[in-house]
Amino acid sequence: MNSGDAIANNPTGVIGVATSGIQDVSALLPLLGTEQCEKHVACALERGQLYAAATPMSIFGSLGIVKAGFVVLWASVDFKWFHGPTLLRNAGFTPSGIGALLACRDERNRKLYNAEDKLQRILSKKHIRSVKVDSLSRDILLWNIRLICVTVFLSSFGLLPYVFLITRTLSSRQFHATWLYPIIRIAGSDMVAITIQFIFQLQLLDELYCRLRFMATDRYIKRNRIRIPAFWDSNQRSKRVLRTMSDFRFEGDTRFEQTIKADLGTWSSFSSPSTQRMASNHDDAEKAETPSSLQFTGTSSQSPISPTILLCMCQFFLILGVVLTIVGYVGCFSVVQASPRADSKGPLLWLVFEALLAVARTLLWASNPKWDDAKSPILLEKSVNTEGTDGDGGKPSSYTVDWMLNSVTADDMHAIIVGIDEFESNSFARLQSCVSDANRVKSYLTDSLLVPQDQIVTLFNADATKDRILKELEALLQKPSVEQDAPILIYFATHSFMQATSNGITTYLVPYGAAEKPDPYSNKPSVQAAYIQYSTIQDIIHRIADAKTENIVSGQKTQFMFKALIKSPFQTLIMDTCHAGSLGTQFNEHCRTPSSVPPHDSLPWKLEERAELDKLRITIRGDGALTSQETDVFIQDSSHVVLASTSDLGQAFELPHAGGLFTNSLIDALTDPDNLHKLKNMTHRTLMEETNQRMTEKWEEFRDQVSSDGKNVVSPRILDRLRQKAECTIKYEDQPLFSGLLSRRVTEQNIKPFITVNYSDL
């Protein structure tokens, strides 16, 4: 090369000199974003399809896509002679997200997958009646089609950095030496990003189906007293056990063998009816012992599909995608480095466009829209043997189970419901609707949410003593059926009162069996022994939260209605009682001190005013307010959410023939058919707004009725004082209602999951 050529190839100027090294470091630049791409390309099912679809946009991070593809490919190969998940972990790779579900729970003994273990826990207290498989599930097909389209569209922007570089500086080169490599990289990256999701879906659905089939077959074998083979072990991977069973020959009567081996290796729908009930008389005894059956019907509306063949096809395309990505990755650097060093515009624009695409990709990840979320693959549909109806017109409740199998349903809920109308002491006025309101809460749980009856404890009137209430609350800490993150609902409906002492103001619930009503200034030990302090209940809630991952929803009606919210980092209290806000309240410094609290007989409701309330048949669940000053409500305790019928110093009312104003308005809001579409996105704040609106409507209707009745002439001042406003914890007011339990409840009829499990309580 002569000196003229050397000068022509050497850059001149500040920009030229500064950018002349881009070609030399171009192979290192794509290492940027490798970790993020490796993580996001494998979490589309968990977080949304944009996380995978956007990864091929820029060459930055391409090695992360390759690494993720390699890990998924390795983990998806699981045979007797090559246990991929265990070998992968031994090699130092730790799977996450869906990949963690497809790892063995006990890798040392190569036992069942984590996904199987999770599903078994979800269905541990359920009898599987039928499993319907829709291998052409519309929800899954549409999501995958959209995944392919979005991935191809976004990755096409990856050609932009090469437009100027190739058309201006490398225009003399042929197609196979320029454009071919960016196209190959993009096509390979697309193939890897898409097939990773396909493999995850195929593997997870296959493992879940095999576990469902194993559970149904296990029940069938035990019900019919069939000799259990030595290899039949619920702690082993279901697919391996079923595969072993296909080659096993049972001794004796083998008529059942065709049943349990039918359509093995395919996704086939099946039903497992319960054994008939025990006969009521001797003549029907023989019929009562009819054994259960197991029937396989094939997949719905199409021929059975072999998931193994589909998985092998996806593995082939994943290998092809990894190879294409590597070849294209290396070729793209060759294209950049082949540009003339004297003309630095091409490499500079390439770098700028790649950087902009990487930023755009990050913004897409950060946006995380809801429309790209994967629909739940499993629908749990509960069969009911009664003709009870719920809030949506008598249709049984169904809940979806997401891809991470973290969903908790109402079948995991435990409840303690307390309602007291009658008291042993005449010092407390008889209440009118605490028991009926408590029964309505129970009906909402059993008829609308379909909570199992044996998981609901009801304590009414004489059963609701202090010792029994505290015993049942403490039992939630010990019950093995109350699992981690299981929802807990506690509801109280009774009297409450506040007592002023030198140390402050203490609020008490009145259980059945409480003796004479104490003086508000009394500080006798007998008061604490006879009544239940709010702080006592709060302490128990905290201990349950610590033991159960702070998963309680609580509520108080004086009602407390403690409702455990699913998967929530806090507890929720729903309270419908006088002084409901006292649980979790921080008193304002402007509140009256205990020394300035008026005596009991001179509380705001005077005798003549109470006479007017009696004439209207309005009942107050406790004493009147100590002061009209507002307080800072629900800000000091971060362990729970409070949904209160009134403020800490306010009052809760029972209207004649309408029950507790707050509870009935709350249940109406939760069961109104017109609200079903709102429940999925309802928060604590929106629920309180809906409840307050309904309380206002009920109150105005009652006021108009009283005003039009000439027999009951009541002072307008009295009527205005009967208004009631519910409140909630400001800190958590925008959190999903019941920690997303209702968001997983299915209300629409057009949902098309891959697996529909129809079950009943054991």
mmCIF file of C-alpha atoms in Angstrom, residues 263-534:
data_model
loop_
_atom_site.group_PDB
_atom_site.id
_atom_site.type_symbol
_atom_site.label_atom_id
_atom_site.label_comp_id
_atom_site.label_asym_id
_atom_site.label_seq_id
_atom_site.Cartn_x
_atom_site.Cartn_y
_atom_site.Cartn_z
ATOM 1 C CA ASP A 263 -54.477 -42.102 25.849
ATOM 2 C CA LEU A 264 -51.255 -42.027 27.869
ATOM 3 C CA GLY A 265 -48.768 -39.625 26.333
ATOM 4 C CA THR A 266 -51.446 -37.251 25.028
ATOM 5 C CA TRP A 267 -53.466 -34.414 26.479
ATOM 6 C CA SER A 268 -56.786 -36.160 26.884
ATOM 7 C CA SER A 269 -59.795 -34.909 28.807
ATOM 8 C CA PHE A 270 -61.080 -37.184 31.542
ATOM 9 C CA SER A 271 -63.666 -37.388 34.282
ATOM 10 C CA SER A 272 -63.483 -39.000 37.691
ATOM 11 C CA PRO A 273 -66.963 -39.104 39.271
ATOM 12 C CA SER A 274 -67.141 -39.496 43.005
ATOM 13 C CA THR A 275 -68.035 -42.780 44.618
ATOM 14 C CA GLN A 276 -71.727 -42.817 45.317
ATOM 15 C CA ARG A 277 -72.889 -41.823 48.769
ATOM 16 C CA MET A 278 -73.563 -44.433 51.437
ATOM 17 C CA ALA A 279 -77.087 -45.801 51.168
ATOM 18 C CA SER A 280 -79.689 -44.792 53.681
ATOM 19 C CA ASN A 281 -81.148 -48.281 54.012
ATOM 20 C CA HIS A 282 -80.133 -51.918 53.653
ATOM 21 C CA ASP A 283 -81.784 -52.381 50.256
ATOM 22 C CA ASP A 284 -79.608 -49.675 48.742
ATOM 23 C CA ALA A 285 -76.402 -50.824 50.419
ATOM 24 C CA GLU A 286 -75.163 -52.718 47.407
ATOM 25 C CA LYS A 287 -75.715 -49.736 45.155
ATOM 26 C CA ALA A 288 -73.951 -47.431 47.612
ATOM 27 C CA GLU A 289 -70.703 -49.368 47.217
ATOM 28 C CA THR A 290 -70.465 -48.810 43.486
ATOM 29 C CA PRO A 291 -66.771 -48.036 42.795
ATOM 30 C CA SER A 292 -65.642 -44.817 41.238
ATOM 31 C CA SER A 293 -64.833 -44.743 37.553
ATOM 32 C CA LEU A 294 -62.257 -43.007 35.409
ATOM 33 C CA GLN A 295 -63.256 -42.064 31.882
ATOM 34 C CA PHE A 296 -61.042 -40.604 29.172
ATOM 35 C CA THR A 297 -62.802 -38.831 26.349
ATOM 36 C CA GLY A 298 -59.947 -37.513 24.229
ATOM 37 C CA THR A 299 -59.240 -33.820 23.782
ATOM 38 C CA SER A 300 -62.202 -31.620 23.037
ATOM 39 C CA SER A 301 -63.018 -30.905 19.379
ATOM 40 C CA GLN A 302 -59.721 -32.270 18.036
ATOM 41 C CA SER A 303 -57.567 -35.393 17.955
ATOM 42 C CA PRO A 304 -55.194 -36.089 20.840
ATOM 43 C CA ILE A 305 -51.849 -34.324 20.473
ATOM 44 C CA SER A 306 -48.508 -35.686 21.559
ATOM 45 C CA PRO A 307 -46.757 -32.957 23.592
ATOM 46 C CA THR A 308 -43.442 -34.827 23.235
ATOM 47 C CA ILE A 309 -43.458 -34.364 19.452
ATOM 48 C CA LEU A 310 -44.306 -30.675 19.804
ATOM 49 C CA LEU A 311 -41.529 -30.222 22.350
ATOM 50 C CA CYS A 312 -38.969 -31.891 20.069
ATOM 51 C CA MET A 313 -39.971 -29.593 17.213
ATOM 52 C CA CYS A 314 -39.543 -26.521 19.427
ATOM 53 C CA GLN A 315 -36.163 -27.764 20.641
ATOM 54 C CA PHE A 316 -35.027 -28.110 17.029
ATOM 55 C CA PHE A 317 -36.068 -24.535 16.217
ATOM 56 C CA LEU A 318 -34.429 -23.297 19.407
ATOM 57 C CA ILE A 319 -31.127 -24.888 18.397
ATOM 58 C CA LEU A 320 -31.481 -23.384 14.932
ATOM 59 C CA GLY A 321 -32.237 -19.979 16.423
ATOM 60 C CA VAL A 322 -29.186 -20.089 18.700
ATOM 61 C CA VAL A 323 -26.917 -21.000 15.775
ATOM 62 C CA LEU A 324 -28.359 -18.271 13.531
ATOM 63 C CA THR A 325 -28.018 -15.679 16.288
ATOM 64 C CA ILE A 326 -24.340 -16.508 16.838
ATOM 65 C CA VAL A 327 -23.555 -16.495 13.105
ATOM 66 C CA GLY A 328 -25.400 -13.233 12.573
ATOM 67 C CA TYR A 329 -23.842 -11.718 15.671
ATOM 68 C CA VAL A 330 -20.315 -12.377 14.414
ATOM 69 C CA GLY A 331 -21.194 -11.361 10.857
ATOM 70 C CA CYS A 332 -22.607 -8.002 11.955
ATOM 71 C CA PHE A 333 -19.235 -7.068 13.451
ATOM 72 C CA SER A 334 -17.511 -8.049 10.249
ATOM 73 C CA VAL A 335 -19.800 -5.655 8.382
ATOM 74 C CA VAL A 336 -19.029 -2.791 10.765
ATOM 75 C CA GLN A 337 -15.293 -3.446 10.718
ATOM 76 C CA ALA A 338 -15.276 -3.638 6.915
ATOM 77 C CA SER A 339 -16.343 -0.008 6.557
ATOM 78 C CA PRO A 340 -13.570 2.416 5.456
ATOM 79 C CA ARG A 341 -11.766 3.970 8.394
ATOM 80 C CA ALA A 342 -11.502 7.295 6.580
ATOM 81 C CA ASP A 343 -15.324 7.562 6.621
ATOM 82 C CA SER A 344 -16.454 7.308 10.231
ATOM 83 C CA LYS A 345 -20.081 8.375 9.644
ATOM 84 C CA GLY A 346 -21.254 4.842 8.933
ATOM 85 C CA PRO A 347 -19.925 3.235 12.150
ATOM 86 C CA LEU A 348 -20.941 6.288 14.181
ATOM 87 C CA LEU A 349 -24.538 6.186 12.948
ATOM 88 C CA TRP A 350 -24.578 2.440 13.511
ATOM 89 C CA LEU A 351 -23.553 2.967 17.120
ATOM 90 C CA VAL A 352 -26.082 5.786 17.663
ATOM 91 C CA PHE A 353 -28.988 3.776 16.213
ATOM 92 C CA GLU A 354 -28.090 0.668 18.190
ATOM 93 C CA ALA A 355 -27.920 2.749 21.371
ATOM 94 C CA LEU A 356 -31.305 4.365 20.615
ATOM 95 C CA LEU A 357 -32.855 0.965 19.976
ATOM 96 C CA ALA A 358 -31.470 -0.286 23.287
ATOM 97 C CA VAL A 359 -33.009 2.726 25.057
ATOM 98 C CA ALA A 360 -36.340 2.186 23.265
ATOM 99 C CA ARG A 361 -36.245 -1.460 24.308
ATOM 100 C CA THR A 362 -35.699 -0.466 27.922
ATOM 101 C CA LEU A 363 -38.639 1.938 27.760
ATOM 102 C CA LEU A 364 -40.859 -0.832 26.392
ATOM 103 C CA TRP A 365 -39.836 -3.062 29.263
ATOM 104 C CA ALA A 366 -40.535 -0.279 31.730
ATOM 105 C CA SER A 367 -43.996 0.430 30.300
ATOM 106 C CA ASN A 368 -45.198 -3.092 31.180
ATOM 107 C CA PRO A 369 -48.738 -2.696 29.753
ATOM 108 C CA LYS A 370 -51.536 -5.022 30.819
ATOM 109 C CA TRP A 371 -52.600 -5.999 27.308
ATOM 110 C CA ASP A 372 -49.480 -8.119 26.805
ATOM 111 C CA ASP A 373 -50.005 -10.289 29.893
ATOM 112 C CA ALA A 374 -50.498 -13.993 29.292
ATOM 113 C CA LYS A 375 -53.940 -15.340 30.126
ATOM 114 C CA SER A 376 -54.087 -17.901 32.916
ATOM 115 C CA PRO A 377 -53.719 -21.466 31.601
ATOM 116 C CA ILE A 378 -55.818 -23.170 34.286
ATOM 117 C CA LEU A 379 -59.380 -22.563 35.402
ATOM 118 C CA LEU A 380 -60.566 -24.057 38.691
ATOM 119 C CA GLU A 381 -64.316 -24.546 38.529
ATOM 120 C CA LYS A 382 -66.078 -25.673 41.669
ATOM 121 C CA SER A 383 -69.066 -28.011 41.550
ATOM 122 C CA VAL A 384 -71.767 -27.325 44.107
ATOM 123 C CA ASN A 385 -74.269 -29.891 45.278
ATOM 124 C CA THR A 386 -76.749 -27.343 46.558
ATOM 125 C CA GLU A 387 -78.936 -24.907 44.725
ATOM 126 C CA GLY A 388 -77.562 -21.901 46.539
ATOM 127 C CA THR A 389 -76.981 -18.809 44.505
ATOM 128 C CA ASP A 390 -74.324 -16.169 44.688
ATOM 129 C CA GLY A 391 -73.987 -12.609 43.639
ATOM 130 C CA ASP A 392 -73.720 -13.302 39.964
ATOM 131 C CA GLY A 393 -76.986 -15.058 39.463
ATOM 132 C CA GLY A 394 -76.280 -18.497 40.891
ATOM 133 C CA LYS A 395 -73.305 -19.432 38.728
ATOM 134 C CA PRO A 396 -70.543 -21.223 40.663
ATOM 135 C CA SER A 397 -67.362 -19.340 41.359
ATOM 136 C CA SER A 398 -64.351 -20.096 39.201
ATOM 137 C CA TYR A 399 -60.790 -18.915 39.741
ATOM 138 C CA THR A 400 -57.868 -18.751 37.379
ATOM 139 C CA VAL A 401 -54.386 -20.041 38.196
ATOM 140 C CA ASP A 402 -51.602 -18.018 36.624
ATOM 141 C CA TRP A 403 -48.470 -19.365 34.952
ATOM 142 C CA MET A 404 -46.414 -19.013 38.120
ATOM 143 C CA LEU A 405 -48.999 -21.064 40.055
ATOM 144 C CA ASN A 406 -49.094 -18.448 42.802
ATOM 145 C CA SER A 407 -52.864 -18.077 42.741
ATOM 146 C CA VAL A 408 -54.761 -18.668 45.969
ATOM 147 C CA THR A 409 -58.503 -19.162 45.753
ATOM 148 C CA ALA A 410 -61.387 -18.868 48.176
ATOM 149 C CA ASP A 411 -60.954 -22.587 48.909
ATOM 150 C CA ASP A 412 -57.887 -21.620 50.926
ATOM 151 C CA MET A 413 -59.801 -19.049 52.955
ATOM 152 C CA HIS A 414 -60.545 -19.518 56.652
ATOM 153 C CA ALA A 415 -63.094 -17.397 58.472
ATOM 154 C CA ILE A 416 -64.202 -16.605 62.011
ATOM 155 C CA ILE A 417 -67.578 -14.878 62.135
ATOM 156 C CA VAL A 418 -68.907 -13.467 65.419
ATOM 157 C CA GLY A 419 -72.354 -11.939 65.882
ATOM 158 C CA ILE A 420 -73.952 -11.040 69.210
ATOM 159 C CA ASP A 421 -77.469 -9.639 69.587
ATOM 160 C CA GLU A 422 -78.247 -10.876 73.090
ATOM 161 C CA PHE A 423 -76.106 -10.246 76.145
ATOM 162 C CA GLU A 424 -76.040 -11.928 79.521
ATOM 163 C CA SER A 425 -76.052 -8.567 81.283
ATOM 164 C CA ASN A 426 -78.973 -6.167 81.042
ATOM 165 C CA SER A 427 -76.454 -3.304 81.101
ATOM 166 C CA PHE A 428 -76.111 -3.672 77.335
ATOM 167 C CA ALA A 429 -79.050 -2.987 75.082
ATOM 168 C CA ARG A 430 -80.162 -5.836 72.854
ATOM 169 C CA LEU A 431 -78.966 -5.375 69.284
ATOM 170 C CA GLN A 432 -81.209 -6.193 66.358
ATOM 171 C CA SER A 433 -79.160 -7.414 63.407
ATOM 172 C CA CYS A 434 -75.636 -8.427 64.405
ATOM 173 C CA VAL A 435 -76.412 -12.121 63.974
ATOM 174 C CA SER A 436 -78.317 -11.589 60.732
ATOM 175 C CA ASP A 437 -75.489 -9.431 59.368
ATOM 176 C CA ALA A 438 -72.956 -12.066 60.394
ATOM 177 C CA ASN A 439 -75.050 -14.686 58.612
ATOM 178 C CA ARG A 440 -75.080 -12.514 55.510
ATOM 179 C CA VAL A 441 -71.277 -12.352 55.578
ATOM 180 C CA LYS A 442 -71.191 -16.130 55.907
ATOM 181 C CA SER A 443 -73.615 -16.485 52.999
ATOM 182 C CA TYR A 444 -71.383 -14.277 50.869
ATOM 183 C CA LEU A 445 -68.443 -16.560 51.607
ATOM 184 C CA THR A 446 -70.252 -19.845 51.034
ATOM 185 C CA ASP A 447 -72.643 -18.919 48.205
ATOM 186 C CA SER A 448 -70.693 -16.314 46.279
ATOM 187 C CA LEU A 449 -67.030 -17.163 46.928
ATOM 188 C CA LEU A 450 -67.743 -20.858 47.660
ATOM 189 C CA VAL A 451 -65.543 -21.061 50.750
ATOM 190 C CA PRO A 452 -65.752 -24.596 52.240
ATOM 191 C CA GLN A 453 -68.182 -24.789 55.151
ATOM 192 C CA ASP A 454 -65.713 -26.571 57.422
ATOM 193 C CA GLN A 455 -63.298 -23.644 57.158
ATOM 194 C CA ILE A 456 -65.797 -21.151 58.592
ATOM 195 C CA VAL A 457 -66.241 -20.842 62.373
ATOM 196 C CA THR A 458 -69.424 -19.071 63.477
ATOM 197 C CA LEU A 459 -69.889 -17.796 67.033
ATOM 198 C CA PHE A 460 -73.351 -16.378 67.706
ATOM 199 C CA ASN A 461 -74.755 -15.034 70.974
ATOM 200 C CA ALA A 462 -74.040 -17.462 73.867
ATOM 201 C CA ASP A 463 -71.234 -19.172 71.933
ATOM 202 C CA ALA A 464 -69.350 -15.884 71.510
ATOM 203 C CA THR A 465 -67.678 -15.692 74.925
ATOM 204 C CA LYS A 466 -64.357 -13.938 75.343
ATOM 205 C CA ASP A 467 -62.464 -17.181 75.929
ATOM 206 C CA ARG A 468 -64.007 -18.853 72.872
ATOM 207 C CA ILE A 469 -63.347 -15.882 70.596
ATOM 208 C CA LEU A 470 -59.702 -15.577 71.612
ATOM 209 C CA LYS A 471 -59.277 -19.352 71.423
ATOM 210 C CA GLU A 472 -60.518 -19.446 67.820
ATOM 211 C CA LEU A 473 -58.293 -16.513 66.879
ATOM 212 C CA GLU A 474 -55.254 -18.174 68.435
ATOM 213 C CA ALA A 475 -56.144 -21.431 66.662
ATOM 214 C CA LEU A 476 -55.416 -19.793 63.315
ATOM 215 C CA LEU A 477 -51.760 -19.868 64.309
ATOM 216 C CA GLN A 478 -51.829 -23.625 64.854
ATOM 217 C CA LYS A 479 -54.147 -24.989 62.154
ATOM 218 C CA PRO A 480 -52.079 -26.817 59.536
ATOM 219 C CA SER A 481 -54.814 -26.130 56.976
ATOM 220 C CA VAL A 482 -54.059 -22.407 57.243
ATOM 221 C CA GLU A 483 -51.137 -22.397 54.838
ATOM 222 C CA GLN A 484 -48.771 -19.611 53.918
ATOM 223 C CA ASP A 485 -50.598 -16.752 52.210
ATOM 224 C CA ALA A 486 -53.983 -18.359 52.844
ATOM 225 C CA PRO A 487 -56.721 -15.721 53.188
ATOM 226 C CA ILE A 488 -58.303 -15.303 56.614
ATOM 227 C CA LEU A 489 -61.555 -13.495 57.310
ATOM 228 C CA ILE A 490 -62.686 -12.510 60.773
ATOM 229 C CA TYR A 491 -65.958 -10.726 61.375
ATOM 230 C CA PHE A 492 -67.301 -9.265 64.611
ATOM 231 C CA ALA A 493 -70.752 -7.814 65.244
ATOM 232 C CA THR A 494 -71.391 -6.718 68.817
ATOM 233 C CA HIS A 495 -71.358 -3.769 71.183
ATOM 234 C CA SER A 496 -68.248 -1.675 71.730
ATOM 235 C CA PHE A 497 -67.386 1.128 74.117
ATOM 236 C CA MET A 498 -64.506 3.447 74.948
ATOM 237 C CA GLN A 499 -62.994 3.951 78.377
ATOM 238 C CA ALA A 500 -60.940 6.962 79.417
ATOM 239 C CA THR A 501 -58.043 6.415 81.792
ATOM 240 C CA SER A 502 -55.022 8.392 82.876
ATOM 241 C CA ASN A 503 -53.028 6.611 80.158
ATOM 242 C CA GLY A 504 -55.375 7.446 77.314
ATOM 243 C CA ILE A 505 -58.492 6.055 75.687
ATOM 244 C CA THR A 506 -59.045 2.303 75.381
ATOM 245 C CA THR A 507 -61.700 0.696 73.209
ATOM 246 C CA TYR A 508 -63.352 -2.619 74.079
ATOM 247 C CA LEU A 509 -65.528 -5.172 72.332
ATOM 248 C CA VAL A 510 -68.330 -6.686 74.354
ATOM 249 C CA PRO A 511 -68.485 -10.510 74.237
ATOM 250 C CA TYR A 512 -71.326 -12.623 75.521
ATOM 251 C CA GLY A 513 -71.024 -13.175 79.247
ATOM 252 C CA ALA A 514 -69.663 -9.705 80.028
ATOM 253 C CA ALA A 515 -70.909 -8.400 83.378
ATOM 254 C CA GLU A 516 -72.087 -4.928 84.280
ATOM 255 C CA LYS A 517 -71.142 -2.075 81.976
ATOM 256 C CA PRO A 518 -68.164 -0.218 83.484
ATOM 257 C CA ASP A 519 -68.033 3.456 84.226
ATOM 258 C CA PRO A 520 -66.019 5.269 81.531
ATOM 259 C CA TYR A 521 -63.548 6.433 84.199
ATOM 260 C CA SER A 522 -63.231 3.051 85.895
ATOM 261 C CA ASN A 523 -59.856 1.383 85.657
ATOM 262 C CA LYS A 524 -60.687 -1.811 87.524
ATOM 263 C CA PRO A 525 -58.908 -5.041 86.541
ATOM 264 C CA SER A 526 -62.324 -6.647 86.113
ATOM 265 C CA VAL A 527 -62.910 -4.512 83.033
ATOM 266 C CA GLN A 528 -59.920 -5.952 81.205
ATOM 267 C CA ALA A 529 -60.860 -9.456 82.334
ATOM 268 C CA ALA A 530 -64.446 -9.267 81.050
ATOM 269 C CA TYR A 531 -64.074 -7.425 77.752
ATOM 270 C CA ILE A 532 -61.836 -7.683 74.685
ATOM 271 C CA GLN A 533 -59.492 -4.801 74.037
ATOM 272 C CA TYR A 534 -58.922 -3.791 70.440
#
